[in-house]
Amino acid sequence: MTSLIRLYVTNKLTNGIEVELTEKQHHYLVHVMRRELGDEIVLFNGRDGEWRGKLQILL
């Protein structure tokens, strides 16, 4: 079992939103942490708590 990756974003986090990752964040998740389509991650911004997200599109 892999642990959930926590990723800092600047977006306001609320239920049902989509967050577009930066090129660096994408590289980190896909090439460094080897995450794949459908994997869950935890997003946080320092204001709105932690939110679970799912990778939907990998380019």
mmCIF file of C-alpha atoms in Angstrom:
data_model
loop_
_atom_site.group_PDB
_atom_site.id
_atom_site.type_symbol
_atom_site.label_atom_id
_atom_site.label_comp_id
_atom_site.label_asym_id
_atom_site.label_seq_id
_atom_site.Cartn_x
_atom_site.Cartn_y
_atom_site.Cartn_z
ATOM 1 C CA MET A 1 0.000 0.000 0.000
ATOM 2 C CA THR A 2 1.332 3.427 -0.922
ATOM 3 C CA SER A 3 0.885 6.464 1.269
ATOM 4 C CA LEU A 4 -1.026 9.497 0.043
ATOM 5 C CA ILE A 5 1.102 12.304 -1.351
ATOM 6 C CA ARG A 6 0.419 15.778 0.094
ATOM 7 C CA LEU A 7 0.683 18.524 -2.497
ATOM 8 C CA TYR A 8 0.600 22.274 -1.822
ATOM 9 C CA VAL A 9 -1.543 24.304 -4.237
ATOM 10 C CA THR A 10 -2.497 27.977 -4.311
ATOM 11 C CA ASN A 11 -6.093 27.342 -5.410
ATOM 12 C CA LYS A 12 -9.074 27.799 -3.101
ATOM 13 C CA LEU A 13 -10.126 24.285 -2.147
ATOM 14 C CA THR A 14 -13.795 23.340 -2.000
ATOM 15 C CA ASN A 15 -15.844 20.264 -2.800
ATOM 16 C CA GLY A 16 -16.111 19.328 -6.475
ATOM 17 C CA ILE A 17 -13.472 21.624 -7.971
ATOM 18 C CA GLU A 18 -10.778 20.709 -10.480
ATOM 19 C CA VAL A 19 -7.234 21.920 -9.846
ATOM 20 C CA GLU A 20 -4.797 22.309 -12.719
ATOM 21 C CA LEU A 21 -1.303 21.411 -11.563
ATOM 22 C CA THR A 22 1.824 23.264 -12.554
ATOM 23 C CA GLU A 23 4.373 21.601 -14.804
ATOM 24 C CA LYS A 24 6.657 21.059 -11.789
ATOM 25 C CA GLN A 25 3.844 19.491 -9.735
ATOM 26 C CA HIS A 26 2.941 17.210 -12.647
ATOM 27 C CA HIS A 27 6.575 16.133 -13.057
ATOM 28 C CA TYR A 28 6.893 15.439 -9.327
ATOM 29 C CA LEU A 29 3.730 13.311 -9.164
ATOM 30 C CA VAL A 30 4.226 11.335 -12.378
ATOM 31 C CA HIS A 31 7.994 10.969 -12.741
ATOM 32 C CA VAL A 32 9.320 11.216 -9.178
ATOM 33 C CA MET A 33 6.496 9.709 -7.109
ATOM 34 C CA ARG A 34 5.275 7.434 -9.956
ATOM 35 C CA ARG A 35 1.590 8.267 -9.483
ATOM 36 C CA GLU A 36 -0.861 7.177 -12.162
ATOM 37 C CA LEU A 37 -4.281 8.072 -13.497
ATOM 38 C CA GLY A 38 -6.898 7.488 -10.791
ATOM 39 C CA ASP A 39 -4.461 7.662 -7.860
ATOM 40 C CA GLU A 40 -5.562 9.708 -4.855
ATOM 41 C CA ILE A 41 -3.536 12.608 -3.471
ATOM 42 C CA VAL A 42 -4.087 15.138 -0.683
ATOM 43 C CA LEU A 43 -4.209 18.824 -1.621
ATOM 44 C CA PHE A 44 -3.690 21.678 0.827
ATOM 45 C CA ASN A 45 -3.242 25.445 0.539
ATOM 46 C CA GLY A 46 -2.677 26.556 4.132
ATOM 47 C CA ARG A 47 -6.188 28.043 4.410
ATOM 48 C CA ASP A 48 -8.910 25.526 3.551
ATOM 49 C CA GLY A 49 -7.696 22.363 5.259
ATOM 50 C CA GLU A 50 -6.695 19.180 3.447
ATOM 51 C CA TRP A 51 -8.765 17.772 0.596
ATOM 52 C CA ARG A 52 -8.489 14.406 -1.124
ATOM 53 C CA GLY A 53 -8.226 14.520 -4.862
ATOM 54 C CA LYS A 54 -7.888 12.043 -7.696
ATOM 55 C CA LEU A 55 -5.597 12.342 -10.714
ATOM 56 C CA GLN A 56 -7.905 12.560 -13.712
ATOM 57 C CA ILE A 57 -5.777 13.627 -16.672
ATOM 58 C CA LEU A 58 -2.089 12.953 -17.213
ATOM 59 C CA LEU A 59 -0.410 14.603 -20.195
#
